[in-house]
PDB file of C-alpha atoms in Angstrom:
ATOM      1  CA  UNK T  24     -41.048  10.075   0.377  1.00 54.00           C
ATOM      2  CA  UNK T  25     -38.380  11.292   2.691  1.00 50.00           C
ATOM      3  CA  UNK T  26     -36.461   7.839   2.802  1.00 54.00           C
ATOM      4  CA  UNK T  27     -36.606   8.173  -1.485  1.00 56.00           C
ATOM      5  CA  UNK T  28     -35.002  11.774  -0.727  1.00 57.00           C
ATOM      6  CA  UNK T  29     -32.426  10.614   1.308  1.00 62.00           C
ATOM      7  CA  UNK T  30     -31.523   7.855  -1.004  1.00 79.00           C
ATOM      8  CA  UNK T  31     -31.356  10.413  -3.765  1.00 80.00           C
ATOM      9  CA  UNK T  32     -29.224  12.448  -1.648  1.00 82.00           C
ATOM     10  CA  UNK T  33     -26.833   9.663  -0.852  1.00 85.00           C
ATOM     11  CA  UNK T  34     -26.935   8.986  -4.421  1.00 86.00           C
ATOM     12  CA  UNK T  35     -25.537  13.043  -5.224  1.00 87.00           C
ATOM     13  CA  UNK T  36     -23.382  12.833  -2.234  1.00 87.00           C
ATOM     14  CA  UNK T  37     -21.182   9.623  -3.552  1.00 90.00           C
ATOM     15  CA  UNK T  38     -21.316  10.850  -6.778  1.00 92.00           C
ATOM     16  CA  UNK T  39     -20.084  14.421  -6.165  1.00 92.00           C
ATOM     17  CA  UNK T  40     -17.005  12.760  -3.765  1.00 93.00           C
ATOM     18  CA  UNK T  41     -16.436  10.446  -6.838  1.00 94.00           C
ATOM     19  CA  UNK T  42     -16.148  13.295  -8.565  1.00 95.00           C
ATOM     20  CA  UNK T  43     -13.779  15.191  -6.528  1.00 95.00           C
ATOM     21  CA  UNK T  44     -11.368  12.252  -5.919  1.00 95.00           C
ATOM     22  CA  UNK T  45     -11.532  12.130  -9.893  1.00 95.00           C
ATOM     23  CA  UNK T  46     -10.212  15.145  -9.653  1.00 96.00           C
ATOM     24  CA  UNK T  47      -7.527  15.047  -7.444  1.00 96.00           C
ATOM     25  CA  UNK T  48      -6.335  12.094  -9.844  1.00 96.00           C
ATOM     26  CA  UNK T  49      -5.993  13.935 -12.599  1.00 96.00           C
ATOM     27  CA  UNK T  50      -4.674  16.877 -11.164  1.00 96.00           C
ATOM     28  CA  UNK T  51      -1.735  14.493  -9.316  1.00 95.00           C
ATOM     29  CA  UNK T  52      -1.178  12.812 -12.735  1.00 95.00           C
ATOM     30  CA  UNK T  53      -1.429  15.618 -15.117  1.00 95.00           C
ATOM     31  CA  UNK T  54       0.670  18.587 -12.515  1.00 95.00           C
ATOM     32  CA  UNK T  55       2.073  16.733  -9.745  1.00 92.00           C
ATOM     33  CA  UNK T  56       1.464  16.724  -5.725  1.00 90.00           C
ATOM     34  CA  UNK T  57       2.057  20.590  -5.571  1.00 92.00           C
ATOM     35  CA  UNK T  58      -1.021  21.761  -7.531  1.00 94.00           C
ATOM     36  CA  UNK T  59      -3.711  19.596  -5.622  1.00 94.00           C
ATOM     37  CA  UNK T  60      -5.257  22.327  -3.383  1.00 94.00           C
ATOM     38  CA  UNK T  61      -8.950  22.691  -2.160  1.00 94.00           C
ATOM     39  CA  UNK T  62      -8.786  25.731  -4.434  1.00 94.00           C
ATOM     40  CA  UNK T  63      -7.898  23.769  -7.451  1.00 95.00           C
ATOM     41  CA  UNK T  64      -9.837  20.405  -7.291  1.00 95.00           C
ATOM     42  CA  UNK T  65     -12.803  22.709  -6.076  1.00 94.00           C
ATOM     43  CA  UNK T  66     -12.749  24.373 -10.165  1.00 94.00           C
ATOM     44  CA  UNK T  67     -11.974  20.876 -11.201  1.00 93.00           C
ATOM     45  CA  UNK T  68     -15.475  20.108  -9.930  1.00 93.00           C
ATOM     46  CA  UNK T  69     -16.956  23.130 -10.568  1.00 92.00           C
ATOM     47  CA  UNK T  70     -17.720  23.763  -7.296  1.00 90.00           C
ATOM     48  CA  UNK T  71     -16.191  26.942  -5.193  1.00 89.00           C
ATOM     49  CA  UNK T  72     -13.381  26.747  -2.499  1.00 86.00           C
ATOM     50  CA  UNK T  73     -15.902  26.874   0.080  1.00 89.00           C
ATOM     51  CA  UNK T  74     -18.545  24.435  -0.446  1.00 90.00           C
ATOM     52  CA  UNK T  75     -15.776  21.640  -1.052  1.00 91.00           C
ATOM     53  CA  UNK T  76     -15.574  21.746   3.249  1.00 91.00           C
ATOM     54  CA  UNK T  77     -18.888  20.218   2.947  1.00 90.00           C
ATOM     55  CA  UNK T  78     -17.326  17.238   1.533  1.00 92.00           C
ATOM     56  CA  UNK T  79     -14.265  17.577   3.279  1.00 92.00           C
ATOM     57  CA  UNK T  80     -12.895  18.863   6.520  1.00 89.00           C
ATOM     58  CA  UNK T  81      -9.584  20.314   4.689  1.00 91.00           C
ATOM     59  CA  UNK T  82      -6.777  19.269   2.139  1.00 91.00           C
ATOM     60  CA  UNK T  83      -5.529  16.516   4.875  1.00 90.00           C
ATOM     61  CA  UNK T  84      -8.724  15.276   5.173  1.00 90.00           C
ATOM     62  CA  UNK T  85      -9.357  14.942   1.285  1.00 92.00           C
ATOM     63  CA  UNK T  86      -5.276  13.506   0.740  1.00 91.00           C
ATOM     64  CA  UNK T  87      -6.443  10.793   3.331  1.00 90.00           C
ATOM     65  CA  UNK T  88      -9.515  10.021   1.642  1.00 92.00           C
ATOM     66  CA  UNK T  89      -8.588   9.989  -1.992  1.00 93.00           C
ATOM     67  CA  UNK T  90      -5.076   7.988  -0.690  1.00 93.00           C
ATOM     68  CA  UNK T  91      -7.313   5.430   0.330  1.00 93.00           C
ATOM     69  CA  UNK T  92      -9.002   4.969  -2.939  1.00 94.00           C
ATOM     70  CA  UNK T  93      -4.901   4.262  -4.013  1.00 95.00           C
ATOM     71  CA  UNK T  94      -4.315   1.756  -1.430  1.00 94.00           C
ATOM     72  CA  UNK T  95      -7.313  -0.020  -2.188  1.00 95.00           C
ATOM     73  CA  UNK T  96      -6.552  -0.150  -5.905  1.00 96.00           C
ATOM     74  CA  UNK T  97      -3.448  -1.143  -5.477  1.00 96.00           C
ATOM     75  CA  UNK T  98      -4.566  -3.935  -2.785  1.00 96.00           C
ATOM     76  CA  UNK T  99      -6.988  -4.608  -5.472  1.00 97.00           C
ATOM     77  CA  UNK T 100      -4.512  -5.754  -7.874  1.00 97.00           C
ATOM     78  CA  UNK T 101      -2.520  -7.694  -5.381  1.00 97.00           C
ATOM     79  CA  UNK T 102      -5.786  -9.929  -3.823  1.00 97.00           C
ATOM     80  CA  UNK T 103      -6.328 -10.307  -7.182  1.00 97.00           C
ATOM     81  CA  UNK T 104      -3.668 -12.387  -8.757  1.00 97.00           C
ATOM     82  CA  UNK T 105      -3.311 -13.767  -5.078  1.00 97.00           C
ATOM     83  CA  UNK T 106      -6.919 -15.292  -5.736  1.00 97.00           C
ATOM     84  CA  UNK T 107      -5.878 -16.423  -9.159  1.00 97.00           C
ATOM     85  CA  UNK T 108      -3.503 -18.782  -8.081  1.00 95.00           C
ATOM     86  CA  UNK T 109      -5.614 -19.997  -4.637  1.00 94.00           C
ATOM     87  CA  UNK T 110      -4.702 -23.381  -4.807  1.00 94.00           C
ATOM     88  CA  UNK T 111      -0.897 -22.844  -6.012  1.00 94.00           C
ATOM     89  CA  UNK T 112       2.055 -23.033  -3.159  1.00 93.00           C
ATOM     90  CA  UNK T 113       2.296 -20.450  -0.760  1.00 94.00           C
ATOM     91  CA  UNK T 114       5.999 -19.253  -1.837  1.00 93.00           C
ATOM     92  CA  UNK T 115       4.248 -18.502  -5.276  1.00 94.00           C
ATOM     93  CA  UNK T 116       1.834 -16.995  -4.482  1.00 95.00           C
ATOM     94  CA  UNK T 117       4.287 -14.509  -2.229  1.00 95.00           C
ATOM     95  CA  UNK T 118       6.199 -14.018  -5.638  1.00 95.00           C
ATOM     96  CA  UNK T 119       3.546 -13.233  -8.197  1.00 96.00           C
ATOM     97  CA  UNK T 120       1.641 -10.794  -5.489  1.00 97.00           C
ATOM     98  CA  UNK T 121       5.226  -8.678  -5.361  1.00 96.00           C
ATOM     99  CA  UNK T 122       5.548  -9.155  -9.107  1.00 97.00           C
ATOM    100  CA  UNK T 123       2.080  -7.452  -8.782  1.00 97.00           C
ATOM    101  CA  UNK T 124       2.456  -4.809  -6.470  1.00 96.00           C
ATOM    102  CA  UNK T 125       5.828  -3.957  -8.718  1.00 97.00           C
ATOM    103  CA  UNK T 126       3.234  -3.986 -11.934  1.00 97.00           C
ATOM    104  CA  UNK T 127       0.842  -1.810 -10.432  1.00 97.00           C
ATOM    105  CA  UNK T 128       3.913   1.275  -9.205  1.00 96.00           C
ATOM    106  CA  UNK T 129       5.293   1.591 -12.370  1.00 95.00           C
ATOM    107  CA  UNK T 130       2.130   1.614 -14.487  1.00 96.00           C
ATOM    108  CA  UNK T 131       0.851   4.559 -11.841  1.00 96.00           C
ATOM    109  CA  UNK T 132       3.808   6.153 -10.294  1.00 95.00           C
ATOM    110  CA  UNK T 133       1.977   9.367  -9.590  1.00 94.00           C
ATOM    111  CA  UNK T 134      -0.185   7.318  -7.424  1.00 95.00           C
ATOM    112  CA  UNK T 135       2.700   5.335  -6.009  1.00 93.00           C
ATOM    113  CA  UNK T 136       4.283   8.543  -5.365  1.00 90.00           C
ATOM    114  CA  UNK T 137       1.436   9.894  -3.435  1.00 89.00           C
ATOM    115  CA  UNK T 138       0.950   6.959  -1.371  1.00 89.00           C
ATOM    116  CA  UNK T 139       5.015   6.126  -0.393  1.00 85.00           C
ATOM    117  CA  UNK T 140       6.556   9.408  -0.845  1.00 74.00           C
ATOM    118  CA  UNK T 141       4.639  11.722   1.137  1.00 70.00           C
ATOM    119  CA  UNK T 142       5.133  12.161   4.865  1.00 70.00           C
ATOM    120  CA  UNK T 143       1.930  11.108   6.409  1.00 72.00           C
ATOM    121  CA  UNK T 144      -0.431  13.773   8.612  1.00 71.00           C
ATOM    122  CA  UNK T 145      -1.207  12.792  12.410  1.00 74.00           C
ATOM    123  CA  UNK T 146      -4.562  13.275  11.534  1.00 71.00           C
ATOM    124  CA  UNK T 147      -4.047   9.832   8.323  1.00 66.00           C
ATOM    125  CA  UNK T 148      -2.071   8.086  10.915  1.00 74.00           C
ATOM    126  CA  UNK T 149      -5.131   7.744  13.522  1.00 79.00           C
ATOM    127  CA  UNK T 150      -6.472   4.143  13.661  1.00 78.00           C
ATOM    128  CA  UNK T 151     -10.076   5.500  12.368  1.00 76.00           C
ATOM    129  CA  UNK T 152      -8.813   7.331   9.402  1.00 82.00           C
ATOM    130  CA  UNK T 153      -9.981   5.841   6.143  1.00 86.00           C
ATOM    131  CA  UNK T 154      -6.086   6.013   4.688  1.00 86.00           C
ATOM    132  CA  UNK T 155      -5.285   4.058   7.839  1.00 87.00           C
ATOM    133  CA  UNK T 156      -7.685   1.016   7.422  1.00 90.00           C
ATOM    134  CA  UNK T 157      -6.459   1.198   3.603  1.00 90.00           C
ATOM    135  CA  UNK T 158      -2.628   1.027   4.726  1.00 89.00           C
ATOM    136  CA  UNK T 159      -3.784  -2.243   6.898  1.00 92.00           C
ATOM    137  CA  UNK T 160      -5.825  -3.681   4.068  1.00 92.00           C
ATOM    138  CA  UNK T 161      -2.552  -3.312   1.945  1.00 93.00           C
ATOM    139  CA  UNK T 162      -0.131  -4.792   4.722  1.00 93.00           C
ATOM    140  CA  UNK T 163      -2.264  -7.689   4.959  1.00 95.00           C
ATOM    141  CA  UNK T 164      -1.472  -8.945   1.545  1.00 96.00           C
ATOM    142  CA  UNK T 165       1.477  -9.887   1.855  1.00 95.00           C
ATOM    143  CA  UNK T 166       1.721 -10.049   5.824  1.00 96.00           C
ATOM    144  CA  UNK T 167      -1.079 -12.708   5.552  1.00 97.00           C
ATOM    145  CA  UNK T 168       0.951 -15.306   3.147  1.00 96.00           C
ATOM    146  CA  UNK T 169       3.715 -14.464   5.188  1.00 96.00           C
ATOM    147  CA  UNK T 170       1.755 -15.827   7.840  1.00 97.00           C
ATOM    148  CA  UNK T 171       0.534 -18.705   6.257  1.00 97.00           C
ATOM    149  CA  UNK T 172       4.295 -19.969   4.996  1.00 96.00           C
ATOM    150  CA  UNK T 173       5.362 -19.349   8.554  1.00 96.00           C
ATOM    151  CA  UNK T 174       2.597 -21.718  10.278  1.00 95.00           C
ATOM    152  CA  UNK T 175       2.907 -24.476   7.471  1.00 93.00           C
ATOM    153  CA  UNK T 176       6.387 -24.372   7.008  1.00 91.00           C
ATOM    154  CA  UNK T 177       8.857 -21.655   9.070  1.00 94.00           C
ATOM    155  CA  UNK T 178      11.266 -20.048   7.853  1.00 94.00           C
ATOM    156  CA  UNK T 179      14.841 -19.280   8.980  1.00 94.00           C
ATOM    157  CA  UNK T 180      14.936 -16.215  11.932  1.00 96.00           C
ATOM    158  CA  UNK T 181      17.405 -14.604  13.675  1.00 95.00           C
ATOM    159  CA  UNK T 182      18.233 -15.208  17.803  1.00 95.00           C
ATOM    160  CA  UNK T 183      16.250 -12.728  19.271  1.00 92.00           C
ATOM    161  CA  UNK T 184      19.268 -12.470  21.811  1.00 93.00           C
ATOM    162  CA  UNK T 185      21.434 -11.277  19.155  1.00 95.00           C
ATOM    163  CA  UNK T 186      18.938  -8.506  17.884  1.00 95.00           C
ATOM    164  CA  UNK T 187      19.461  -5.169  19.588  1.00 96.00           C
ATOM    165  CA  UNK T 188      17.255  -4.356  22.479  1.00 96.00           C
ATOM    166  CA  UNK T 189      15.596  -1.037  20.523  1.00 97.00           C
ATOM    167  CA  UNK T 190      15.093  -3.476  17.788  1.00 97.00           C
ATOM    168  CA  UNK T 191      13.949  -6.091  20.056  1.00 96.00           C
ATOM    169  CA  UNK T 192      11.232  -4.020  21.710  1.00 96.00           C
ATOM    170  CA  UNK T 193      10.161  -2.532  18.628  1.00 97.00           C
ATOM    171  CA  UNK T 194       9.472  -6.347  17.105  1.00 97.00           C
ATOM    172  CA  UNK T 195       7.639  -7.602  19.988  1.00 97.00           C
ATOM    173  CA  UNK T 196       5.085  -4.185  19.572  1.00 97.00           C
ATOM    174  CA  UNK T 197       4.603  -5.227  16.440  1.00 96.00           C
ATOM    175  CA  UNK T 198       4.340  -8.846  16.579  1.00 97.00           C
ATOM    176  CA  UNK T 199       1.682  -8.087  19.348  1.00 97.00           C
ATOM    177  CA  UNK T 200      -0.025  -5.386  17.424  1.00 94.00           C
ATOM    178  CA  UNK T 201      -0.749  -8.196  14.815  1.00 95.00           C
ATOM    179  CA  UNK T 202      -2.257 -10.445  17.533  1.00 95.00           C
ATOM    180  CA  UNK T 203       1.155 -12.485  17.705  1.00 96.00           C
ATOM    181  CA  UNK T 204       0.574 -13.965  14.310  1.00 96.00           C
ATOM    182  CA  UNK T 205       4.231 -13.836  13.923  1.00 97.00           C
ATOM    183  CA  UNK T 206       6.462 -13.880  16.443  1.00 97.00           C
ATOM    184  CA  UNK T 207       9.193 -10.813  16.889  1.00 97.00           C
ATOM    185  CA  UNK T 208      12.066 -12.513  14.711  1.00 97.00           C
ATOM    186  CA  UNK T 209       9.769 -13.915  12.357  1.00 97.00           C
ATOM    187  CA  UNK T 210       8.233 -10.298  11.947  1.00 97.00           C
ATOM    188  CA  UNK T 211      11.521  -9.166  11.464  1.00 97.00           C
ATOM    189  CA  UNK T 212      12.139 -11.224   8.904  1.00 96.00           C
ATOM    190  CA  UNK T 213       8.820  -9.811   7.196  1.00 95.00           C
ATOM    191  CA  UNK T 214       9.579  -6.070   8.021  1.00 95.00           C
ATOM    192  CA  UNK T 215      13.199  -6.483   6.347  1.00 95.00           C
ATOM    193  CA  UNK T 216      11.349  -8.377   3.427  1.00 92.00           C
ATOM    194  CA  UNK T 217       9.161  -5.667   2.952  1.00 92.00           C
ATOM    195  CA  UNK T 218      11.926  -2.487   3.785  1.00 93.00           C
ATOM    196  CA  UNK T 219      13.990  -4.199   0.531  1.00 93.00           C
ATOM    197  CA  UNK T 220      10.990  -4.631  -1.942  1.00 92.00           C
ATOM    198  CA  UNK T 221       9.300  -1.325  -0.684  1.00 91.00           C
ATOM    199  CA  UNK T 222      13.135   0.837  -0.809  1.00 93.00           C
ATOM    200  CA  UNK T 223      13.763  -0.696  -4.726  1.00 95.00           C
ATOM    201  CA  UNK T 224      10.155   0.572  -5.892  1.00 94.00           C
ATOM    202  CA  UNK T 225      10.687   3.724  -4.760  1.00 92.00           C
ATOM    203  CA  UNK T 226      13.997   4.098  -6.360  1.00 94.00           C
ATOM    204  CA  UNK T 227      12.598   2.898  -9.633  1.00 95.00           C
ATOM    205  CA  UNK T 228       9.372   4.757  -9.361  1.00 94.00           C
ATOM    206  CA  UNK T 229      11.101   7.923  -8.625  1.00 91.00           C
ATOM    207  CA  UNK T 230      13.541   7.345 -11.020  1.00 93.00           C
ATOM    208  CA  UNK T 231      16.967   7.628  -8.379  1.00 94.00           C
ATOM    209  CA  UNK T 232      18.585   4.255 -10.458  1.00 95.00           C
ATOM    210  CA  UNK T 233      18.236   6.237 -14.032  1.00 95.00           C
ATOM    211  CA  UNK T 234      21.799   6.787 -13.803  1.00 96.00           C
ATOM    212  CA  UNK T 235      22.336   3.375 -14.000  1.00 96.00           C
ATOM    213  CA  UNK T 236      19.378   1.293 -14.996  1.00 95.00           C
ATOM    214  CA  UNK T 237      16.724   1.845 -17.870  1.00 94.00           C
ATOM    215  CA  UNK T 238      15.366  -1.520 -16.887  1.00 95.00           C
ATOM    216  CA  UNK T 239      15.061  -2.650 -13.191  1.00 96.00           C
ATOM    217  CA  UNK T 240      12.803  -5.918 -14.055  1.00 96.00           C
ATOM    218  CA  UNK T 241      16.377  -7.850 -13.465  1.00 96.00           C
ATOM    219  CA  UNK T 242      17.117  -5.897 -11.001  1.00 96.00           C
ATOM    220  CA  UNK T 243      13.298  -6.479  -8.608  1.00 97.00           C
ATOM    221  CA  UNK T 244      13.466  -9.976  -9.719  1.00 95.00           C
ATOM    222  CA  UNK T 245      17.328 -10.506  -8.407  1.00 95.00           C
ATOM    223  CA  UNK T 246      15.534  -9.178  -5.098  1.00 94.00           C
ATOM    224  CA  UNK T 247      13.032 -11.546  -5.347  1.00 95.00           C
ATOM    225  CA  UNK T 248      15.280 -14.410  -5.560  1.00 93.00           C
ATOM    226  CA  UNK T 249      17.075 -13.175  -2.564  1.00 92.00           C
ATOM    227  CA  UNK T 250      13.841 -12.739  -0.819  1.00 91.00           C
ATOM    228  CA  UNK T 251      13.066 -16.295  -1.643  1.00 90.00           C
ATOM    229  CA  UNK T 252      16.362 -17.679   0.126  1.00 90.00           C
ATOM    230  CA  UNK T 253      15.762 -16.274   2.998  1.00 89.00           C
ATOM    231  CA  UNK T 254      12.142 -17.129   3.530  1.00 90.00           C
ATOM    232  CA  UNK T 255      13.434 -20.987   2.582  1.00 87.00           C
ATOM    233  CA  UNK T 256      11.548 -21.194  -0.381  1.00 84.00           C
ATOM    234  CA  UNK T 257      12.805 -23.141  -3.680  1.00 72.00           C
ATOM    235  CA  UNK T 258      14.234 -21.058  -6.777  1.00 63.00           C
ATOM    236  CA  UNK T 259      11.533 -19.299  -8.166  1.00 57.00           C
TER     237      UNK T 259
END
């Protein structure tokens, strides 16, 4: 009887946090950042101020957790049409999982927002924090193909002796905070990859180009062609 209890109250438990991450969506959606409070999702719920701290230890907390959901949606996607095409080149692959990502921003740019736009809490950047291991999940998308194309066929990297020594000793953290998978210029080569696609989706998500642009398709998939020069890949 008391392990049927506890699997009923397991049962409540991920159904109320469903619940309140529901919440938070729609309240991020519908009224922006600003009016996601503990206050506010906790009448969402139907629930008072109060007993949402069982749940959660405080707005930071519940921003971490409900982030994660995000990343993992959005890594979703990405796996996804990576697994589609599991037997396709490598450079392809890269191209429709970016083409992906790009999909997945503009059709939630709330969400996109929330993840990218917002400065991130000391308590989110702490290897055991669920928004954390998301992040990584994320990275490894594309870091991982990256990877691949680099062991079957590398591409073209800077000297490291011509990189500043900041720069230099930033790369070689990295590189060894990914077990060496890529060495520092090759991870530079990644990192700038990533900076370019990551610094256009923001602009289009948060709508800095409208001046300019009311279509940036061209515009991602001119980036994508330079992308694909300088990781030696054919034309896409």
């Amino acid at each position: 009887m008391s392990t049927q209890t506890g699997g009923r109250r397991a049962r409540l438990r991920r159904a109320t946090l469903q619940e309140i991450h529901e919440a938070v969506r729609t309240l991020l959606v519908e009224q922006g950042s600003a009016a996601v409070t503990i206050n506010a999702v906790a009448r969402q719920v139907g629930m008072s101020g109060p007993a949402l701290y069982h749940y959660y230890a405080g707005l930071d907390a519940l921003v971490g957790a409900v982030t994660a959901d995000f990343f993992d949606e959005l890594a979703t996607a990405m796996e996804q049409v990576r697994d589609a095409r599991a037997h396709a080149p490598v450079g392809e692959r890269i191209l429709a999982v970016c083409r992906a990502m790009r999909t997945w921003a503009i059709t939630h740019p709330a969400e996109f927002g929330w993840i990218f736009a917002a400065p991130i809490t000391p308590s989110n950047r702490q290897p055991d924090s669920e928004r954390h291991r998301a992040g990584q999940r994320f990275e490894r998308v594309l870091r991982d193909l990256t990877v691949e194309l680099w062991q079957t066929r590398p591409f073209p990297v800077p000297d490291p002796a011509d990189l500043p020594a900041s720069l230099r000793e930033q790369l070689i953290a990295y590189s060894a905070s990914i077990d060496n998978q890529l060495p520092p210029e090759a991870a530079h080569v990644f990192l700038s990859a990533w900076i370019r696609l990551y610094g256009l989706l923001c602009m289009e998500v948060l709508h800095q180009l409208d001046f300019a642009y009311t279509d940036l398709e061209p515009v991602y998939e001119e980036c994508l062609r330079d992308l694909t020069a300088a990781l030696g890949l054919d034309r896409p």
